[in-house]
Amino acid sequence: MSNAFQEFIPYGKHQVSEEDIDSVVDVLKHKFLTQGEHVPEFEYQLSTKVHAKYGVAVNSATSALHLACLSLGVGKGDTVWTVSTTFVASANCALYCDATIDFVDINYETGLMCIDHLALKLDQARLNNTIPKVIIPVHLAGKSCDLIKIRELADKYGFKIIEDASHALGSSYLDDMVGSCRFSDMTVFSFHPVKMITSGEGGMIVTNNPSYAKKAKELRSHGIVKENDKLLDKSKGDWYYEQHYLGYNFRLSDLQAALGLSQLKRLDHFVYERNILFERYKSMLHSSSLHLLDSGSTQGNTSSLHLAILMLPELNCHQYNKVFSFMRENKIGVQLHYLPVHLQPFYRNLGFKEGDFPNSEKYSHTALSIPLFVGLLESQQHRIVNTLKEVYSQLKFS
Ligand SMILES: *Cc1c(COP(=O)(O)O)cnc(C)c1O
């Protein structure tokens, strides 16, 4: 069935409208390209959308995670915990701050941080005096973690929470938007083109805490302060500025913010379309032995559906490879979300090894993301499902 003329279907991609293009061109023709009015407007609109008080736009979610950690005071001698079933950036941010990283295993059924494992690990950490400073739950595929339980543990053990919501812009949890920070200190979003909305590259921190927002804003721009009320020496003139911390240049440009703002207007539509496509996959797979990772949608909880993840009955490495390569040969851009972070060569060098987080490892032999993006056609979905059924029927199970 492989066909040289068949078009490659990626697992995810952006959707750009004429209006998006016009808004970027308008900045190019008439406005400041950076440090203009679009970045603050994007921060205001996005934080309002997710019901948070403050937004700090940066050049990627990776930078957002880094600055979120720094704003919470993460540094040498501190420990940060996240899950291994995530993109490497969720863990790398701790190491940028010279902190130690460790992982909590996932619940195999949900793909999210396992609350029981977290509680056990915290109990152990208390005995060893190694309670983490920050925990970073990841809302895989757009499904919110059980934050209310993580909040209870945070109150008991005294750690901070940064939500990695790179997948979950537009999702809701307990009748409020992911990003409201009702149960957390800060939330981070990504605007990479495969994510829910795009600004080319980009990310944002949202928070309800004014001092975290202020710190993140200063760190985003070299640690430099210009506003008169923040200066240590207020006697100088308008030309004067002070550097208070070792900051970075993690700014988002106004070109990018204009694109992000224009895309944000269609966020609800994007979420709606992705939910329709996901339901269609579900009905196409209904009579087969293949099923999708549950979206977690219930009353009050909705998923952005950033990803459609197939949960193949447990396969050995050879079988998984066969499914993966058959799909790719047929020009279907399947992807693994995620290879466990702790098994990356870099993390193995830090001492992590196979067997450390069994559910994350087992999950990586099971999960296969299939294409899901706004604009995916019903005929393409049929092609994807038929190709899957074909390769699956060829697998030998012993
Ligand atoms: C994409 C992603 C990031 C990093 O986002 P960038 O904007 O590309 O830096 C971090 N965490 C998760 C879970 C992601 O999927």
mmCIF file of C-alpha atoms and ligand atoms in Angstrom:
data_model
loop_
_atom_site.group_PDB
_atom_site.id
_atom_site.type_symbol
_atom_site.label_atom_id
_atom_site.label_comp_id
_atom_site.label_asym_id
_atom_site.label_seq_id
_atom_site.Cartn_x
_atom_site.Cartn_y
_atom_site.Cartn_z
ATOM 1 C CA MET A 1 0.000 0.000 0.000
ATOM 2 C CA SER A 2 3.076 2.230 0.138
ATOM 3 C CA ASN A 3 2.752 4.913 -2.472
ATOM 4 C CA ALA A 4 5.473 7.253 -3.688
ATOM 5 C CA PHE A 5 2.884 9.958 -4.370
ATOM 6 C CA GLN A 6 1.339 9.857 -0.953
ATOM 7 C CA GLU A 7 1.851 12.975 1.078
ATOM 8 C CA PHE A 8 3.741 12.773 4.372
ATOM 9 C CA ILE A 9 1.458 13.428 7.341
ATOM 10 C CA PRO A 10 3.393 14.859 10.312
ATOM 11 C CA TYR A 11 2.308 14.079 13.876
ATOM 12 C CA GLY A 12 1.676 17.756 14.507
ATOM 13 C CA LYS A 13 1.892 21.103 12.761
ATOM 14 C CA HIS A 14 0.837 24.698 13.028
ATOM 15 C CA GLN A 15 -2.058 26.376 11.276
ATOM 16 C CA VAL A 16 -1.413 29.925 10.074
ATOM 17 C CA SER A 17 -4.228 32.137 8.727
ATOM 18 C CA GLU A 18 -4.142 35.221 6.506
ATOM 19 C CA GLU A 19 -4.977 37.266 9.574
ATOM 20 C CA ASP A 20 -1.930 35.855 11.374
ATOM 21 C CA ILE A 21 0.246 36.852 8.433
ATOM 22 C CA ASP A 22 -1.256 40.344 8.255
ATOM 23 C CA SER A 23 -0.640 40.916 11.945
ATOM 24 C CA VAL A 24 3.062 40.066 11.581
ATOM 25 C CA VAL A 25 3.420 42.165 8.430
ATOM 26 C CA ASP A 26 1.806 45.080 10.237
ATOM 27 C CA VAL A 27 4.525 44.934 12.894
ATOM 28 C CA LEU A 28 7.217 44.777 10.208
ATOM 29 C CA LYS A 29 5.809 47.824 8.426
ATOM 30 C CA HIS A 30 4.695 50.036 11.256
ATOM 31 C CA LYS A 31 5.919 48.940 14.686
ATOM 32 C CA PHE A 32 8.883 48.109 16.869
ATOM 33 C CA LEU A 33 10.281 44.667 16.093
ATOM 34 C CA THR A 34 11.205 44.054 19.709
ATOM 35 C CA GLN A 35 10.396 45.666 23.074
ATOM 36 C CA GLY A 36 7.277 47.245 21.632
ATOM 37 C CA GLU A 37 3.621 47.018 22.581
ATOM 38 C CA HIS A 38 2.809 43.484 21.385
ATOM 39 C CA VAL A 39 4.690 41.558 24.058
ATOM 40 C CA PRO A 40 2.854 43.210 26.998
ATOM 41 C CA GLU A 41 -0.428 42.814 25.097
ATOM 42 C CA PHE A 42 0.249 39.104 24.517
ATOM 43 C CA GLU A 43 1.116 38.688 28.202
ATOM 44 C CA TYR A 44 -2.097 40.436 29.210
ATOM 45 C CA GLN A 45 -4.339 38.522 26.798
ATOM 46 C CA LEU A 46 -2.907 35.082 27.522
ATOM 47 C CA SER A 47 -2.810 35.449 31.306
ATOM 48 C CA THR A 48 -6.386 36.785 31.222
ATOM 49 C CA LYS A 49 -7.443 33.826 29.087
ATOM 50 C CA VAL A 50 -6.079 31.304 31.595
ATOM 51 C CA HIS A 51 -7.230 33.336 34.635
ATOM 52 C CA ALA A 52 -3.784 34.198 35.983
ATOM 53 C CA LYS A 53 -2.756 37.656 37.164
ATOM 54 C CA TYR A 54 0.627 38.003 35.465
ATOM 55 C CA GLY A 55 2.271 36.757 32.271
ATOM 56 C CA VAL A 56 5.954 36.863 31.372
ATOM 57 C CA ALA A 57 6.643 36.089 27.709
ATOM 58 C CA VAL A 58 10.007 34.568 26.811
ATOM 59 C CA ASN A 59 11.701 33.052 23.765
ATOM 60 C CA SER A 60 10.771 29.419 24.577
ATOM 61 C CA ALA A 61 9.135 27.237 27.205
ATOM 62 C CA THR A 62 12.626 25.962 27.977
ATOM 63 C CA SER A 63 13.620 29.513 28.985
ATOM 64 C CA ALA A 64 10.317 29.852 30.848
ATOM 65 C CA LEU A 65 11.075 26.726 32.920
ATOM 66 C CA HIS A 66 14.595 28.000 33.585
ATOM 67 C CA LEU A 67 13.384 31.432 34.739
ATOM 68 C CA ALA A 68 10.527 29.920 36.747
ATOM 69 C CA CYS A 69 13.066 27.841 38.690
ATOM 70 C CA LEU A 70 15.337 30.856 39.237
ATOM 71 C CA SER A 71 12.407 33.025 40.321
ATOM 72 C CA LEU A 72 11.553 30.450 42.987
ATOM 73 C CA GLY A 73 15.146 30.643 44.176
ATOM 74 C CA VAL A 74 16.317 27.240 42.902
ATOM 75 C CA GLY A 75 20.099 27.003 43.135
ATOM 76 C CA LYS A 76 23.038 24.910 44.196
ATOM 77 C CA GLY A 77 22.135 22.403 46.915
ATOM 78 C CA ASP A 78 18.443 22.335 45.934
ATOM 79 C CA THR A 79 16.597 19.428 44.365
ATOM 80 C CA VAL A 80 13.890 19.523 41.698
ATOM 81 C CA TRP A 81 11.621 16.600 40.811
ATOM 82 C CA THR A 82 9.715 16.009 37.597
ATOM 83 C CA VAL A 83 8.633 12.948 35.602
ATOM 84 C CA SER A 84 10.762 10.985 33.171
ATOM 85 C CA THR A 85 7.943 10.756 30.618
ATOM 86 C CA THR A 86 8.405 14.278 29.288
ATOM 87 C CA PHE A 87 10.552 16.393 27.004
ATOM 88 C CA VAL A 88 14.111 16.807 28.304
ATOM 89 C CA ALA A 89 13.527 20.530 28.972
ATOM 90 C CA SER A 90 11.335 19.744 32.026
ATOM 91 C CA ALA A 91 14.416 18.261 33.707
ATOM 92 C CA ASN A 92 17.203 20.339 32.153
ATOM 93 C CA CYS A 93 15.856 23.527 33.770
ATOM 94 C CA ALA A 94 16.946 22.296 37.215
ATOM 95 C CA LEU A 95 20.467 21.662 35.983
ATOM 96 C CA TYR A 96 20.740 25.165 34.462
ATOM 97 C CA CYS A 97 20.306 26.403 38.047
ATOM 98 C CA ASP A 98 23.009 24.044 39.406
ATOM 99 C CA ALA A 99 20.332 22.117 41.295
ATOM 100 C CA THR A 100 19.970 18.328 41.463
ATOM 101 C CA ILE A 101 17.278 16.588 39.413
ATOM 102 C CA ASP A 102 15.297 13.494 40.317
ATOM 103 C CA PHE A 103 12.191 11.866 38.890
ATOM 104 C CA VAL A 104 8.861 10.566 40.130
ATOM 105 C CA ASP A 105 7.439 7.578 38.277
ATOM 106 C CA ILE A 106 4.257 7.943 36.261
ATOM 107 C CA ASN A 107 0.971 6.166 36.572
ATOM 108 C CA TYR A 108 1.028 3.792 33.609
ATOM 109 C CA GLU A 109 -2.692 4.234 32.867
ATOM 110 C CA THR A 110 -2.662 8.038 32.718
ATOM 111 C CA GLY A 111 0.939 8.783 31.708
ATOM 112 C CA LEU A 112 0.992 11.452 34.451
ATOM 113 C CA MET A 113 2.973 11.807 37.684
ATOM 114 C CA CYS A 114 1.892 9.003 40.036
ATOM 115 C CA ILE A 115 0.559 10.527 43.245
ATOM 116 C CA ASP A 116 1.182 7.341 45.268
ATOM 117 C CA HIS A 117 4.782 7.179 44.135
ATOM 118 C CA LEU A 118 5.181 10.888 44.859
ATOM 119 C CA ALA A 119 3.814 10.477 48.407
ATOM 120 C CA LEU A 120 6.124 7.526 49.101
ATOM 121 C CA LYS A 121 9.146 9.310 47.713
ATOM 122 C CA LEU A 122 8.405 12.427 49.785
ATOM 123 C CA ASP A 123 8.113 10.325 52.922
ATOM 124 C CA GLN A 124 11.507 8.839 52.188
ATOM 125 C CA ALA A 125 12.980 12.265 51.357
ATOM 126 C CA ARG A 126 11.825 13.638 54.692
ATOM 127 C CA LEU A 127 13.799 10.946 56.500
ATOM 128 C CA ASN A 128 16.890 11.814 54.461
ATOM 129 C CA ASN A 129 16.340 15.578 54.679
ATOM 130 C CA THR A 130 16.172 15.834 50.880
ATOM 131 C CA ILE A 131 12.717 17.321 50.310
ATOM 132 C CA PRO A 132 12.729 18.928 46.839
ATOM 133 C CA LYS A 133 12.461 22.699 46.545
ATOM 134 C CA VAL A 134 10.289 22.479 43.440
ATOM 135 C CA ILE A 135 8.181 19.789 41.755
ATOM 136 C CA ILE A 136 7.320 20.104 38.068
ATOM 137 C CA PRO A 137 4.244 18.064 37.079
ATOM 138 C CA VAL A 138 3.760 17.721 33.315
ATOM 139 C CA HIS A 139 0.276 17.804 31.761
ATOM 140 C CA LEU A 140 1.006 15.167 29.127
ATOM 141 C CA ALA A 141 -0.963 15.530 25.886
ATOM 142 C CA GLY A 142 -3.061 18.287 27.491
ATOM 143 C CA LYS A 143 -4.482 16.234 30.366
ATOM 144 C CA SER A 144 -4.026 17.994 33.688
ATOM 145 C CA CYS A 145 -2.255 16.220 36.512
ATOM 146 C CA ASP A 146 -4.183 15.752 39.742
ATOM 147 C CA LEU A 147 -3.004 19.090 41.081
ATOM 148 C CA ILE A 148 -5.248 19.200 44.109
ATOM 149 C CA LYS A 149 -3.431 16.143 45.507
ATOM 150 C CA ILE A 150 -0.011 17.549 44.634
ATOM 151 C CA ARG A 151 -1.037 20.803 46.387
ATOM 152 C CA GLU A 152 -1.952 18.843 49.545
ATOM 153 C CA LEU A 153 1.493 17.237 49.528
ATOM 154 C CA ALA A 154 3.125 20.621 48.864
ATOM 155 C CA ASP A 155 1.400 22.049 51.938
ATOM 156 C CA LYS A 156 2.493 19.051 54.002
ATOM 157 C CA TYR A 157 6.133 18.952 52.851
ATOM 158 C CA GLY A 158 6.770 22.553 51.812
ATOM 159 C CA PHE A 159 7.791 22.437 48.163
ATOM 160 C CA LYS A 160 6.804 24.770 45.302
ATOM 161 C CA ILE A 161 4.954 23.704 42.143
ATOM 162 C CA ILE A 162 5.717 24.719 38.541
ATOM 163 C CA GLU A 163 3.234 23.230 36.082
ATOM 164 C CA ASP A 164 4.780 22.295 32.749
ATOM 165 C CA ALA A 165 1.703 23.010 30.649
ATOM 166 C CA SER A 166 3.584 23.107 27.343
ATOM 167 C CA HIS A 167 0.877 20.784 25.980
ATOM 168 C CA ALA A 168 -2.076 22.140 27.887
ATOM 169 C CA LEU A 169 -2.926 25.678 26.749
ATOM 170 C CA GLY A 170 -6.730 25.652 26.537
ATOM 171 C CA SER A 171 -7.209 22.699 28.907
ATOM 172 C CA SER A 172 -9.250 22.965 32.070
ATOM 173 C CA TYR A 173 -9.027 21.351 35.490
ATOM 174 C CA LEU A 174 -11.759 21.377 38.129
ATOM 175 C CA ASP A 175 -13.781 23.964 36.219
ATOM 176 C CA ASP A 176 -10.906 26.411 35.856
ATOM 177 C CA MET A 177 -8.307 26.954 33.154
ATOM 178 C CA VAL A 178 -4.941 25.218 33.321
ATOM 179 C CA GLY A 179 -2.705 28.183 34.068
ATOM 180 C CA SER A 180 -4.976 29.728 36.700
ATOM 181 C CA CYS A 181 -2.291 28.629 39.201
ATOM 182 C CA ARG A 182 -5.031 27.855 41.714
ATOM 183 C CA PHE A 183 -2.939 24.959 43.038
ATOM 184 C CA SER A 184 0.542 25.949 41.884
ATOM 185 C CA ASP A 185 3.091 28.759 42.005
ATOM 186 C CA MET A 186 3.717 29.161 38.309
ATOM 187 C CA THR A 187 2.648 27.601 35.007
ATOM 188 C CA VAL A 188 4.643 27.425 31.800
ATOM 189 C CA PHE A 189 3.327 27.290 28.200
ATOM 190 C CA SER A 190 5.132 26.645 24.896
ATOM 191 C CA PHE A 191 4.449 28.266 21.510
ATOM 192 C CA HIS A 192 6.641 25.958 19.446
ATOM 193 C CA PRO A 193 4.840 25.298 16.124
ATOM 194 C CA VAL A 194 3.644 21.811 17.108
ATOM 195 C CA LYS A 195 2.030 23.115 20.305
ATOM 196 C CA MET A 196 -1.486 24.507 20.768
ATOM 197 C CA ILE A 197 -0.715 27.985 19.389
ATOM 198 C CA THR A 198 2.534 29.235 17.921
ATOM 199 C CA SER A 199 4.686 32.343 17.880
ATOM 200 C CA GLY A 200 7.383 30.587 15.817
ATOM 201 C CA GLU A 201 9.351 29.916 18.971
ATOM 202 C CA GLY A 202 8.181 31.207 22.310
ATOM 203 C CA GLY A 203 6.910 30.506 25.776
ATOM 204 C CA MET A 204 5.224 32.150 28.725
ATOM 205 C CA ILE A 205 5.238 31.947 32.497
ATOM 206 C CA VAL A 206 1.975 32.792 34.224
ATOM 207 C CA THR A 207 1.610 33.325 37.964
ATOM 208 C CA ASN A 208 -0.520 35.115 40.548
ATOM 209 C CA ASN A 209 2.522 36.123 42.581
ATOM 210 C CA PRO A 210 3.771 39.643 41.751
ATOM 211 C CA SER A 211 7.289 39.100 43.055
ATOM 212 C CA TYR A 212 7.812 35.926 40.984
ATOM 213 C CA ALA A 213 6.591 37.804 37.901
ATOM 214 C CA LYS A 214 8.859 40.765 38.617
ATOM 215 C CA LYS A 215 11.893 38.544 39.142
ATOM 216 C CA ALA A 216 11.219 36.575 35.941
ATOM 217 C CA LYS A 217 10.829 39.817 33.954
ATOM 218 C CA GLU A 218 14.134 41.152 35.230
ATOM 219 C CA LEU A 219 15.953 37.877 34.562
ATOM 220 C CA ARG A 220 14.528 37.763 31.042
ATOM 221 C CA SER A 221 16.379 40.961 30.195
ATOM 222 C CA HIS A 222 19.899 40.683 31.680
ATOM 223 C CA GLY A 223 18.787 41.298 35.265
ATOM 224 C CA ILE A 224 18.586 44.997 34.398
ATOM 225 C CA VAL A 225 16.201 47.354 36.183
ATOM 226 C CA LYS A 226 15.149 50.754 34.808
ATOM 227 C CA GLU A 227 11.947 51.771 36.622
ATOM 228 C CA ASN A 228 12.731 54.492 39.122
ATOM 229 C CA ASP A 229 10.964 52.831 42.074
ATOM 230 C CA LYS A 230 13.103 49.704 41.685
ATOM 231 C CA LEU A 231 16.488 51.430 41.479
ATOM 232 C CA LEU A 232 18.885 51.270 44.414
ATOM 233 C CA ASP A 233 20.180 54.754 43.568
ATOM 234 C CA LYS A 234 17.236 57.009 42.718
ATOM 235 C CA SER A 235 19.266 60.204 42.427
ATOM 236 C CA LYS A 236 20.448 59.733 38.847
ATOM 237 C CA GLY A 237 18.822 60.810 35.605
ATOM 238 C CA ASP A 238 16.697 59.106 32.952
ATOM 239 C CA TRP A 239 19.797 57.629 31.326
ATOM 240 C CA TYR A 240 20.485 55.510 34.423
ATOM 241 C CA TYR A 241 19.889 51.751 34.844
ATOM 242 C CA GLU A 242 21.132 49.044 37.189
ATOM 243 C CA GLN A 243 21.899 45.357 36.808
ATOM 244 C CA HIS A 244 20.716 43.509 39.922
ATOM 245 C CA TYR A 245 21.154 39.839 38.952
ATOM 246 C CA LEU A 246 22.970 37.750 36.383
ATOM 247 C CA GLY A 247 20.131 37.664 33.853
ATOM 248 C CA TYR A 248 19.772 36.571 30.247
ATOM 249 C CA ASN A 249 18.388 37.743 26.960
ATOM 250 C CA PHE A 250 15.339 35.471 26.840
ATOM 251 C CA ARG A 251 13.019 38.074 25.309
ATOM 252 C CA LEU A 252 10.258 37.279 22.849
ATOM 253 C CA SER A 253 10.230 39.696 19.896
ATOM 254 C CA ASP A 254 7.187 41.764 18.935
ATOM 255 C CA LEU A 255 7.031 39.940 15.607
ATOM 256 C CA GLN A 256 6.555 36.708 17.517
ATOM 257 C CA ALA A 257 4.141 38.223 20.023
ATOM 258 C CA ALA A 258 1.975 39.549 17.153
ATOM 259 C CA LEU A 259 1.726 36.035 15.736
ATOM 260 C CA GLY A 260 1.001 34.583 19.185
ATOM 261 C CA LEU A 261 -1.714 37.190 19.834
ATOM 262 C CA SER A 262 -3.389 36.505 16.524
ATOM 263 C CA GLN A 263 -3.244 32.726 17.105
ATOM 264 C CA LEU A 264 -4.594 33.066 20.638
ATOM 265 C CA LYS A 265 -7.888 34.347 19.175
ATOM 266 C CA ARG A 266 -8.388 30.895 17.627
ATOM 267 C CA LEU A 267 -7.363 28.832 20.670
ATOM 268 C CA ASP A 268 -10.933 27.742 21.499
ATOM 269 C CA HIS A 269 -11.440 26.723 17.894
ATOM 270 C CA PHE A 270 -8.166 24.736 17.923
ATOM 271 C CA VAL A 271 -9.190 22.874 21.085
ATOM 272 C CA TYR A 272 -12.625 22.157 19.613
ATOM 273 C CA GLU A 273 -11.208 20.844 16.329
ATOM 274 C CA ARG A 274 -8.671 18.624 18.075
ATOM 275 C CA ASN A 275 -11.402 17.139 20.246
ATOM 276 C CA ILE A 276 -13.474 16.338 17.139
ATOM 277 C CA LEU A 277 -10.488 14.675 15.439
ATOM 278 C CA PHE A 278 -9.728 12.679 18.589
ATOM 279 C CA GLU A 279 -13.317 11.433 18.889
ATOM 280 C CA ARG A 280 -13.233 10.425 15.236
ATOM 281 C CA TYR A 281 -10.081 8.375 15.823
ATOM 282 C CA LYS A 282 -11.813 6.734 18.762
ATOM 283 C CA SER A 283 -14.772 5.660 16.688
ATOM 284 C CA MET A 284 -12.520 4.463 13.847
ATOM 285 C CA LEU A 285 -10.578 2.300 16.309
ATOM 286 C CA HIS A 286 -13.658 1.181 18.156
ATOM 287 C CA SER A 287 -13.872 -2.384 16.892
ATOM 288 C CA SER A 288 -10.113 -3.013 16.986
ATOM 289 C CA SER A 289 -7.799 -4.002 19.827
ATOM 290 C CA LEU A 290 -6.077 -0.620 19.526
ATOM 291 C CA HIS A 291 -6.998 2.198 21.849
ATOM 292 C CA LEU A 292 -5.941 5.753 22.627
ATOM 293 C CA LEU A 293 -4.549 7.098 25.874
ATOM 294 C CA ASP A 294 -7.592 8.464 27.664
ATOM 295 C CA SER A 295 -8.018 12.228 27.230
ATOM 296 C CA GLY A 296 -9.064 12.521 30.868
ATOM 297 C CA SER A 297 -12.064 14.611 29.894
ATOM 298 C CA THR A 298 -14.813 14.521 32.494
ATOM 299 C CA GLN A 299 -17.178 17.127 33.886
ATOM 300 C CA GLY A 300 -15.012 20.163 34.665
ATOM 301 C CA ASN A 301 -11.854 18.689 33.150
ATOM 302 C CA THR A 302 -11.123 19.088 29.458
ATOM 303 C CA SER A 303 -7.999 18.381 27.437
ATOM 304 C CA SER A 304 -6.477 20.583 24.757
ATOM 305 C CA LEU A 305 -5.618 17.264 23.056
ATOM 306 C CA HIS A 306 -2.172 18.340 22.006
ATOM 307 C CA LEU A 307 -1.423 14.693 21.217
ATOM 308 C CA ALA A 308 -3.294 11.544 20.249
ATOM 309 C CA ILE A 309 -1.297 8.742 21.846
ATOM 310 C CA LEU A 310 -2.035 5.149 20.946
ATOM 311 C CA MET A 311 -1.502 2.664 23.738
ATOM 312 C CA LEU A 312 -0.363 -0.448 21.910
ATOM 313 C CA PRO A 313 -0.706 -3.609 23.940
ATOM 314 C CA GLU A 314 2.752 -4.159 25.365
ATOM 315 C CA LEU A 315 5.181 -4.840 22.556
ATOM 316 C CA ASN A 316 8.742 -6.004 22.610
ATOM 317 C CA CYS A 317 11.332 -3.693 21.120
ATOM 318 C CA HIS A 318 11.307 -5.516 17.790
ATOM 319 C CA GLN A 319 7.525 -5.285 17.463
ATOM 320 C CA TYR A 320 7.488 -1.605 18.426
ATOM 321 C CA ASN A 321 10.164 -0.899 15.814
ATOM 322 C CA LYS A 322 8.161 -2.748 13.218
ATOM 323 C CA VAL A 323 5.021 -0.686 13.842
ATOM 324 C CA PHE A 324 7.020 2.531 13.935
ATOM 325 C CA SER A 325 8.957 1.928 10.736
ATOM 326 C CA PHE A 326 5.949 0.577 8.845
ATOM 327 C CA MET A 327 4.050 3.778 9.632
ATOM 328 C CA ARG A 328 6.995 5.941 8.609
ATOM 329 C CA GLU A 329 7.464 3.954 5.380
ATOM 330 C CA ASN A 330 3.854 4.753 4.647
ATOM 331 C CA LYS A 331 4.558 8.433 5.216
ATOM 332 C CA ILE A 332 2.762 8.722 8.501
ATOM 333 C CA GLY A 333 4.716 10.772 11.014
ATOM 334 C CA VAL A 334 4.307 8.738 14.172
ATOM 335 C CA GLN A 335 6.389 9.777 17.181
ATOM 336 C CA LEU A 336 7.258 8.516 20.647
ATOM 337 C CA HIS A 337 6.263 10.880 23.463
ATOM 338 C CA TYR A 338 8.493 10.196 25.319
ATOM 339 C CA LEU A 339 11.642 8.194 25.575
ATOM 340 C CA PRO A 340 12.283 8.331 29.336
ATOM 341 C CA VAL A 341 14.514 11.316 30.125
ATOM 342 C CA HIS A 342 16.474 9.324 32.721
ATOM 343 C CA LEU A 343 17.625 6.900 30.005
ATOM 344 C CA GLN A 344 19.173 9.615 27.826
ATOM 345 C CA PRO A 345 22.965 9.170 27.682
ATOM 346 C CA PHE A 346 23.439 12.521 29.440
ATOM 347 C CA TYR A 347 21.200 11.457 32.329
ATOM 348 C CA ARG A 348 22.729 7.981 32.529
ATOM 349 C CA ASN A 349 26.029 9.773 33.069
ATOM 350 C CA LEU A 350 24.440 11.451 36.097
ATOM 351 C CA GLY A 351 23.785 7.976 37.529
ATOM 352 C CA PHE A 352 20.263 7.110 36.355
ATOM 353 C CA LYS A 353 19.746 3.639 34.910
ATOM 354 C CA GLU A 354 17.267 1.194 33.487
ATOM 355 C CA GLY A 355 14.785 0.010 36.108
ATOM 356 C CA ASP A 356 14.774 3.312 38.035
ATOM 357 C CA PHE A 357 11.289 4.346 36.830
ATOM 358 C CA PRO A 358 9.590 1.177 35.576
ATOM 359 C CA ASN A 359 6.279 2.726 34.553
ATOM 360 C CA SER A 360 7.940 5.389 32.406
ATOM 361 C CA GLU A 361 10.023 2.650 30.792
ATOM 362 C CA LYS A 362 7.066 0.322 30.188
ATOM 363 C CA TYR A 363 5.057 3.250 28.829
ATOM 364 C CA SER A 364 7.759 3.979 26.228
ATOM 365 C CA HIS A 365 7.248 0.506 24.710
ATOM 366 C CA THR A 366 3.537 1.146 24.431
ATOM 367 C CA ALA A 367 2.926 4.763 23.483
ATOM 368 C CA LEU A 368 2.814 5.864 19.871
ATOM 369 C CA SER A 369 1.630 9.348 18.916
ATOM 370 C CA ILE A 370 -0.352 9.458 15.708
ATOM 371 C CA PRO A 371 -0.996 12.645 13.692
ATOM 372 C CA LEU A 372 -3.308 15.178 15.294
ATOM 373 C CA PHE A 373 -3.471 18.799 14.150
ATOM 374 C CA VAL A 374 -6.019 21.315 12.984
ATOM 375 C CA GLY A 375 -6.585 20.674 9.290
ATOM 376 C CA LEU A 376 -6.089 16.879 9.416
ATOM 377 C CA LEU A 377 -8.592 15.389 6.964
ATOM 378 C CA GLU A 378 -11.006 12.548 7.615
ATOM 379 C CA SER A 379 -9.514 10.711 4.623
ATOM 380 C CA GLN A 380 -6.065 11.047 6.174
ATOM 381 C CA GLN A 381 -7.376 9.677 9.464
ATOM 382 C CA HIS A 382 -8.766 6.673 7.586
ATOM 383 C CA ARG A 383 -5.394 6.141 5.928
ATOM 384 C CA ILE A 384 -3.632 6.320 9.301
ATOM 385 C CA VAL A 385 -6.005 3.893 11.007
ATOM 386 C CA ASN A 386 -5.982 1.437 8.082
ATOM 387 C CA THR A 387 -2.190 1.453 7.990
ATOM 388 C CA LEU A 388 -2.098 0.815 11.723
ATOM 389 C CA LYS A 389 -4.545 -2.072 11.461
ATOM 390 C CA GLU A 390 -2.524 -3.535 8.615
ATOM 391 C CA VAL A 391 0.798 -3.562 10.457
ATOM 392 C CA TYR A 392 -0.853 -4.676 13.641
ATOM 393 C CA SER A 393 -2.390 -7.718 12.011
ATOM 394 C CA GLN A 394 1.085 -8.728 10.789
ATOM 395 C CA LEU A 395 2.626 -8.731 14.280
ATOM 396 C CA LYS A 396 3.278 -12.099 15.822
ATOM 397 C CA PHE A 397 2.403 -12.380 19.494
ATOM 398 C CA SER A 398 3.819 -15.333 21.333
HETATM 399 C C1 LIG B 1 7.797 21.472 23.964
HETATM 400 C C2 LIG B 1 8.015 21.200 25.385
HETATM 401 C C3 LIG B 1 8.906 21.953 26.174
HETATM 402 C C4 LIG B 1 9.844 22.969 25.590
HETATM 403 O O1 LIG B 1 9.186 23.899 24.806
HETATM 404 P P1 LIG B 1 10.046 24.905 23.894
HETATM 405 O O2 LIG B 1 9.106 26.066 23.722
HETATM 406 O O3 LIG B 1 10.325 24.176 22.624
HETATM 407 O O4 LIG B 1 11.272 25.271 24.627
HETATM 408 C C5 LIG B 1 8.967 21.693 27.528
HETATM 409 N N1 LIG B 1 8.215 20.728 28.091
HETATM 410 C C6 LIG B 1 7.366 19.975 27.373
HETATM 411 C C7 LIG B 1 6.539 18.939 28.061
HETATM 412 C C8 LIG B 1 7.253 20.174 25.995
HETATM 413 O O5 LIG B 1 6.439 19.393 25.270
#
